[in-house]
C-alpha positions as a printed Julia matrix, in Angstrom:
372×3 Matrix{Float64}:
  -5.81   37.64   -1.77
  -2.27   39.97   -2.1
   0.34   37.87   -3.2
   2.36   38.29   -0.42
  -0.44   36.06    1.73
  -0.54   33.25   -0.71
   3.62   33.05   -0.77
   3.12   33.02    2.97
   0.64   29.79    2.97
   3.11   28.54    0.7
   6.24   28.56    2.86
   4.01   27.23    5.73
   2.78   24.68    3.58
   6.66   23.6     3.2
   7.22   23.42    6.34
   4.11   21.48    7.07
   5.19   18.82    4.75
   8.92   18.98    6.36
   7.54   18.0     9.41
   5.25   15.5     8.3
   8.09   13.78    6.04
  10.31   13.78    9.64
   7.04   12.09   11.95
   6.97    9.95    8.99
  10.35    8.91    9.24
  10.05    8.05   13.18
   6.61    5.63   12.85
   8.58    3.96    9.51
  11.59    3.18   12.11
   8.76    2.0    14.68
   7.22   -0.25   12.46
  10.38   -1.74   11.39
  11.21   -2.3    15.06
   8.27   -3.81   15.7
   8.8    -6.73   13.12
  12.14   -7.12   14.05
  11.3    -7.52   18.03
   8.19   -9.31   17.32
  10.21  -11.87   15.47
  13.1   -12.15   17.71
   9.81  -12.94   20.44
   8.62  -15.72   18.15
  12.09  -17.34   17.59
  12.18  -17.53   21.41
   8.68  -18.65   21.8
   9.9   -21.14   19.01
  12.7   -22.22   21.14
  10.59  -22.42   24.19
   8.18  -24.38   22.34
  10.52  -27.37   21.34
  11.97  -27.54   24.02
   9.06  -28.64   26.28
   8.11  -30.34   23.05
  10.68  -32.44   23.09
  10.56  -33.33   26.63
   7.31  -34.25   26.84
   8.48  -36.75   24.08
  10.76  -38.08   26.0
   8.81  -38.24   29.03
   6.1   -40.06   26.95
   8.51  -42.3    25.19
   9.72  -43.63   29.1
   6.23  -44.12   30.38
   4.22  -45.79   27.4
   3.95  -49.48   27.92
   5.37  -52.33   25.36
   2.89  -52.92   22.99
   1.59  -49.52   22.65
   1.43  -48.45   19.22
   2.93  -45.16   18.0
   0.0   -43.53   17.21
  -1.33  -43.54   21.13
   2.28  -41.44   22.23
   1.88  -39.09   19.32
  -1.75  -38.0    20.02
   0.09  -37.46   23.44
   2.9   -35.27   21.71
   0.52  -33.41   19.92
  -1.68  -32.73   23.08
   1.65  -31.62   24.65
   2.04  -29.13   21.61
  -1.12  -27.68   22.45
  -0.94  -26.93   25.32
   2.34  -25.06   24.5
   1.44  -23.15   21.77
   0.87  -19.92   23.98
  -1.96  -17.35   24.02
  -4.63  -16.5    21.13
  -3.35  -13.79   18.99
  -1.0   -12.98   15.98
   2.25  -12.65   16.98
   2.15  -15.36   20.09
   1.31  -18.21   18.55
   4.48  -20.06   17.64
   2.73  -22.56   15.48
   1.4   -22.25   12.22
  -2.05  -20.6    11.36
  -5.07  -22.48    8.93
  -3.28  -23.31    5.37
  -5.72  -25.03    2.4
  -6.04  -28.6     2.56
  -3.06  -30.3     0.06
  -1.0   -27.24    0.36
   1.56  -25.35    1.94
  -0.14  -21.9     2.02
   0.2   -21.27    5.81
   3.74  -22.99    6.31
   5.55  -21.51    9.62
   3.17  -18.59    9.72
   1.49  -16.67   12.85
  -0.8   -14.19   11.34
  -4.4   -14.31   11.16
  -5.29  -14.89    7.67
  -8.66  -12.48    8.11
  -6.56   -9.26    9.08
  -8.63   -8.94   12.36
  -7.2    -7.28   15.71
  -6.18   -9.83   17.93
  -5.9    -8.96   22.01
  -1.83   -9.05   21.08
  -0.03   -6.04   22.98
   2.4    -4.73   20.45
   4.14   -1.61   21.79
   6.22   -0.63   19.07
   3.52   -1.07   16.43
   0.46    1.09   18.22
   3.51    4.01   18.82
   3.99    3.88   14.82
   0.35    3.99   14.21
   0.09    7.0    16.78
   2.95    8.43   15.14
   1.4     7.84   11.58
  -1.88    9.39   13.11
   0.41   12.4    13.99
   2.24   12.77   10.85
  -0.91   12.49    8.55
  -2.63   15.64   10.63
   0.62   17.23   10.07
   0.42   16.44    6.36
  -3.33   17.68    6.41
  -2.33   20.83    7.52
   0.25   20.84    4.61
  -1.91   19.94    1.72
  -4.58   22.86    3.25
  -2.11   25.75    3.68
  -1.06   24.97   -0.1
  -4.91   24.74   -1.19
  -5.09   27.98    0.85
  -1.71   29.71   -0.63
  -3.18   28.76   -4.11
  -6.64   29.76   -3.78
  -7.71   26.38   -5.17
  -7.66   22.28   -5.06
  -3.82   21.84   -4.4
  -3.32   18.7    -7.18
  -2.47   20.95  -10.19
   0.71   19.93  -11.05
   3.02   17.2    -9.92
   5.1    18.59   -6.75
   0.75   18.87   -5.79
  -0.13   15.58   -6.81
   2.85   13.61   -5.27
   2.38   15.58   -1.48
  -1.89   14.99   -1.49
  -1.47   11.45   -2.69
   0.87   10.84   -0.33
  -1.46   11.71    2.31
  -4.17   10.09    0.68
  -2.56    6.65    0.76
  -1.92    7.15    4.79
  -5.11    8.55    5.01
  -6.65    5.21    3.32
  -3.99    3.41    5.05
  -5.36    4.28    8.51
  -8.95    3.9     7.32
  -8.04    0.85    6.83
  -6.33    0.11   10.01
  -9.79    0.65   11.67
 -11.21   -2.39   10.66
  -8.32   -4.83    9.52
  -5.0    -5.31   10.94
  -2.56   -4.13    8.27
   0.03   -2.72   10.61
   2.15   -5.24    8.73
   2.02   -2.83    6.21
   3.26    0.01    7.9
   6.75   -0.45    6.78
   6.01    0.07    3.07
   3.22    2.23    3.21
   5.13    5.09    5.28
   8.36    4.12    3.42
   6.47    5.12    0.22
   5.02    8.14    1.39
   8.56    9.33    2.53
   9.83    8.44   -0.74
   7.05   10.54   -2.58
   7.42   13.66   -0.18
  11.27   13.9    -0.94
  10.65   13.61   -4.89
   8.37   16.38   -4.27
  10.31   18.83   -2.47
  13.68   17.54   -4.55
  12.8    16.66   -8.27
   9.14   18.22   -8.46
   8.86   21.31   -6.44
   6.81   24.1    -7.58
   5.87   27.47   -6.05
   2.47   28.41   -5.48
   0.72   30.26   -8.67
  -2.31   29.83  -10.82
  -2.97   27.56  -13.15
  -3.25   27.76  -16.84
  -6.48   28.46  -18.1
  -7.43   24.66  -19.34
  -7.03   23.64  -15.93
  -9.27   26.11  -14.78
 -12.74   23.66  -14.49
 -14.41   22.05  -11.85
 -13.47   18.86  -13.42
 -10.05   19.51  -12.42
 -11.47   18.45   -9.07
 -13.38   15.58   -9.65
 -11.03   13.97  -12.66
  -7.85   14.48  -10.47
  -9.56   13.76   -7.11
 -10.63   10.43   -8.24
  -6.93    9.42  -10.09
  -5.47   10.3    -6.42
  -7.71    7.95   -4.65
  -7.72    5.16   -7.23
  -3.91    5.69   -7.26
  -3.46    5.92   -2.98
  -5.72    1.99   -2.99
  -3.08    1.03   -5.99
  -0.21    1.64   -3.69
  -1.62   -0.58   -0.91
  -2.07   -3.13   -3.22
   1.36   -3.36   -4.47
   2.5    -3.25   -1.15
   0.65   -6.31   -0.91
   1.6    -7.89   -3.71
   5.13   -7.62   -3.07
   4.48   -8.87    0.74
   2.46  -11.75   -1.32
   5.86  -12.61   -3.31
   8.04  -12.82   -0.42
   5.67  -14.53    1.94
   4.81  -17.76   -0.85
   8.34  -17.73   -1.82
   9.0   -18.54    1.99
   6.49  -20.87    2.57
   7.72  -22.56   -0.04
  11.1   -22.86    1.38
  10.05  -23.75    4.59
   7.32  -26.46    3.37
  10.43  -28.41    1.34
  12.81  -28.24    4.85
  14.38  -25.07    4.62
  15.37  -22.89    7.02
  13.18  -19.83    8.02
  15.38  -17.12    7.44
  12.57  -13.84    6.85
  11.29  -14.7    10.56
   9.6   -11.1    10.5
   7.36  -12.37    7.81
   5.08  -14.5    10.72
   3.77  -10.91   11.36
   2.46  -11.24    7.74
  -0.25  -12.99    6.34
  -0.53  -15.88    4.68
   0.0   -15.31    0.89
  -3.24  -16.77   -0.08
  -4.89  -13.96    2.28
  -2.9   -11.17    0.55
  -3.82  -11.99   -2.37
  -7.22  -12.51   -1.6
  -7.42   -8.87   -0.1
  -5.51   -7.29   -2.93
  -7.32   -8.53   -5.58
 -10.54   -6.6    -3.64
  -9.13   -3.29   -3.33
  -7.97   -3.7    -7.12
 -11.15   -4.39   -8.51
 -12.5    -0.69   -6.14
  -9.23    0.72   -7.48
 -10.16   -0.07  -11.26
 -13.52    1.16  -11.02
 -12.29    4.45   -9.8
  -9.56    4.29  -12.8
 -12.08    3.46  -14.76
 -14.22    7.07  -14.51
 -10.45    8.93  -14.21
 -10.5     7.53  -17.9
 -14.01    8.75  -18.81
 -14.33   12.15  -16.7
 -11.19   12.6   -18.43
 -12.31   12.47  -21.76
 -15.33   14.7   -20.9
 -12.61   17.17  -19.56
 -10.6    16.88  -22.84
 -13.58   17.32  -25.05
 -14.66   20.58  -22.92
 -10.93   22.35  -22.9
  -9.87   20.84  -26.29
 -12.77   20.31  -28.33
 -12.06   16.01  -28.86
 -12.48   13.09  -26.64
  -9.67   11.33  -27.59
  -6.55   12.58  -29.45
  -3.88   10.07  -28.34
  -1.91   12.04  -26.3
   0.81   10.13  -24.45
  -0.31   11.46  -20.84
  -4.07    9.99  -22.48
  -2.33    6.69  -23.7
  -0.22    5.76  -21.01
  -3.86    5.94  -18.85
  -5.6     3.9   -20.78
  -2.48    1.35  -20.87
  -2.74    1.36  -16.77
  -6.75    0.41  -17.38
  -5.86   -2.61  -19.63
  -3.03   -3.75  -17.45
  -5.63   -3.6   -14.05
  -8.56   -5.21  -16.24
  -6.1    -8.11  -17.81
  -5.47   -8.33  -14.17
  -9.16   -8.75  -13.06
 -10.11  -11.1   -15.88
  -7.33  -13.33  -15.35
  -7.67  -13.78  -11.94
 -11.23  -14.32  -12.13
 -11.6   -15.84  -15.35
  -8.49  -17.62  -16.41
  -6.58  -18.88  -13.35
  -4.33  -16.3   -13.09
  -3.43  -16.41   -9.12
  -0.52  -16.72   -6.77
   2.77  -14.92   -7.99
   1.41  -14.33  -11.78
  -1.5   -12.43  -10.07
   0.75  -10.76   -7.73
   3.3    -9.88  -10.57
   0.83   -8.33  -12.6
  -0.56   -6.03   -9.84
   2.98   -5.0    -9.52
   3.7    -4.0   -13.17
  -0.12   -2.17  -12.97
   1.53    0.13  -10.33
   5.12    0.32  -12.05
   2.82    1.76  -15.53
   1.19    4.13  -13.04
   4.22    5.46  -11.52
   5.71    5.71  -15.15
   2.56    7.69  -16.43
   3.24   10.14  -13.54
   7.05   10.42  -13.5
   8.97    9.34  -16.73
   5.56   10.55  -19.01
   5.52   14.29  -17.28
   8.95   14.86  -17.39
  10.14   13.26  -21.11
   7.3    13.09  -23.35
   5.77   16.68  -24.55
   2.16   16.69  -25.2
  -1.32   18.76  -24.15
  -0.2    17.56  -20.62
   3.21   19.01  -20.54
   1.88   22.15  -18.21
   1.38   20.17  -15.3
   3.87   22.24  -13.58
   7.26   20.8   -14.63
């Protein structure tokens, strides 16, 4: 293919991932207006709520008979409640959703803990999704037109790497989407996306050209292939686990008297639930970090003739498995849950985006051709 072609895929392939980065930027505003109209709805359902509350009190209060104990005008109250608390769904019920017994795990929160689509009518959120849907075919076309321009898998060297994980992680994101209701998520997930297209294009951006010859191997496809997708699940999760912080530092606050002052988090589940989920896709995560680490070392045996020859790019990998697996073992072993689970998730994706930004760029090694 005359050069001329593949510089032409190349520009396209920009202006692909322009585009994408801009649709992007549109669904990340429409999630974010979606949580902030969905909880300015539930502080007026709120509102709504004790208000008849309270006047069904009253009127209970004037009509129950001397002699009547308490506990005969309270069922009453509660019945009252009830029949108040509004429609079936996420975002309409003013009340809070199922926490553990003992505990207060679902303090002042809305959200089904199971992540399942409720028959809620959320405007703002399905036009982000739709928007999302747009900007990831947009981002397809991108990542193909730069396979296309290259005349090969287009993850050889970071500006490559950052724009197809990006669109992996919306990709697995929307796959998602299909079954559970993570739209919740939206905010981060996009917002991270946008964040790795513009380091692309601004700190990593590399024209289209061949690669050197140790990268020339099919395992270039399956070693890198399999890092992207283990790395796209490890950004959902510490979307997650972030959410997870916020949401049990909240129902903390609200379970000792505080005021509710993150109302936007009743879109959100539970923390219990977050963690729950997060702690699944980490363990599918791990065992796809787990054979980058192997097919790795087959790769590094075939183009430099040892397994194992502590490279930093090779360290800094296996420090990312012991951080996920210390992870998995406490949580399943030792105790390790709420916050210390969720913190540790978090500094498992902080060593991966070190490994990929600050090890690339500062630390020479057998990796240093990756295009910087």
């Amino acid at each position: 293919m005359p050069f001329s072609i593949n510089e032409t895929m190349g520009q396209y392939s920009e202006l692909f991932m322009l585009l994408a980065a801009g649709t992007y930027t549109v669904a990340f505003i429409a999630f974010a207006w979606d949580l902030a109209k969905s909880s300015k709805t539930l502080r007026a359902v709120d509102l709504k709520a004790a208000e008849l509350s309270g006047a069904a009190a009253e009127a209970n209060a004037a009509r129950v008979p001397v002699g009547v104990g308490a506990g005969a005008a309270g069922a009453d109250v509660a019945r009252s409640d009830a029949d108040v608390s509004g429609p079936a769904g996420r975002a309409e019920r003013p009340t809070s959703a199922t926490s553990r017994p003992g505990t207060a795990a679902g303090a002042g929160q809305t959200a089904d803990g199971s992540m399942r689509y409720a028959g809620e009518r959320r405007a703002p959120a399905r036009v982000a999704v739709a928007l999302t849907v747009l900007g990831a075919a947009i981002h397809a076309a991108g990542v193909i037109t730069r396979a296309l321009g290259a005349g090969r898998v287009p993850w050889g060297n970071m500006y490559e790497f950052l724009t197809t994980g990006a669109f992996v992680a919306v990709a697995v994101f929307l796959l998602v989407l299909i079954r559970r209701d993570l739209r919740f998520l939206g905010t981060f997930v996009i917002g991270l996306a946008i964040i790795m297209l513009v380091a692309a294009s601004i700190a990593f951006w590399t024209p289209v050209g061949h690669l050197v010859p140790a990268l020339q191997s099919y395992w270039l496809i399956i070693h890198v292939s399999i890092a992207v997708m283990s790395s796209a699940l490890f950004t959902l999760t510490f979307a997650m686990s972030a959410l997870q912080l916020v949401q049990s530092h909240r129902q903390k606050t609200i379970a000792a008297g505080g005021a509710d002052k993150l109302g936007f988090m009743r879109l959100v589940p539970n923390a219990l639930s977050l963690e729950n989920l997060s702690y699944r896709i980490n363990a599918i995560a791990f065992v796809g970090w787990t054979f980058t680490l192997m097919f790795g070392a087959i790769w590094a045996e075939k183009a430099w003739g040892r397994f194992w020859g502590w490279d930093t790019k090779e360290v800094w990998t296996f420090v990312i498995w012991v951080v996920y697996a210390g992870y998995l073992h406490a949580r399943a072993t030792r105790g390790w849950t709420g916050t210390r689970a969720a913190w540790l998730s978090i500094v498992g994706y902080l060593c991966v985006v070190f490994n990929f930004t600050i090890v690339n760029q500062f630390f020479n090694g057998l990796h240093s051709y990756s295009g910087l």
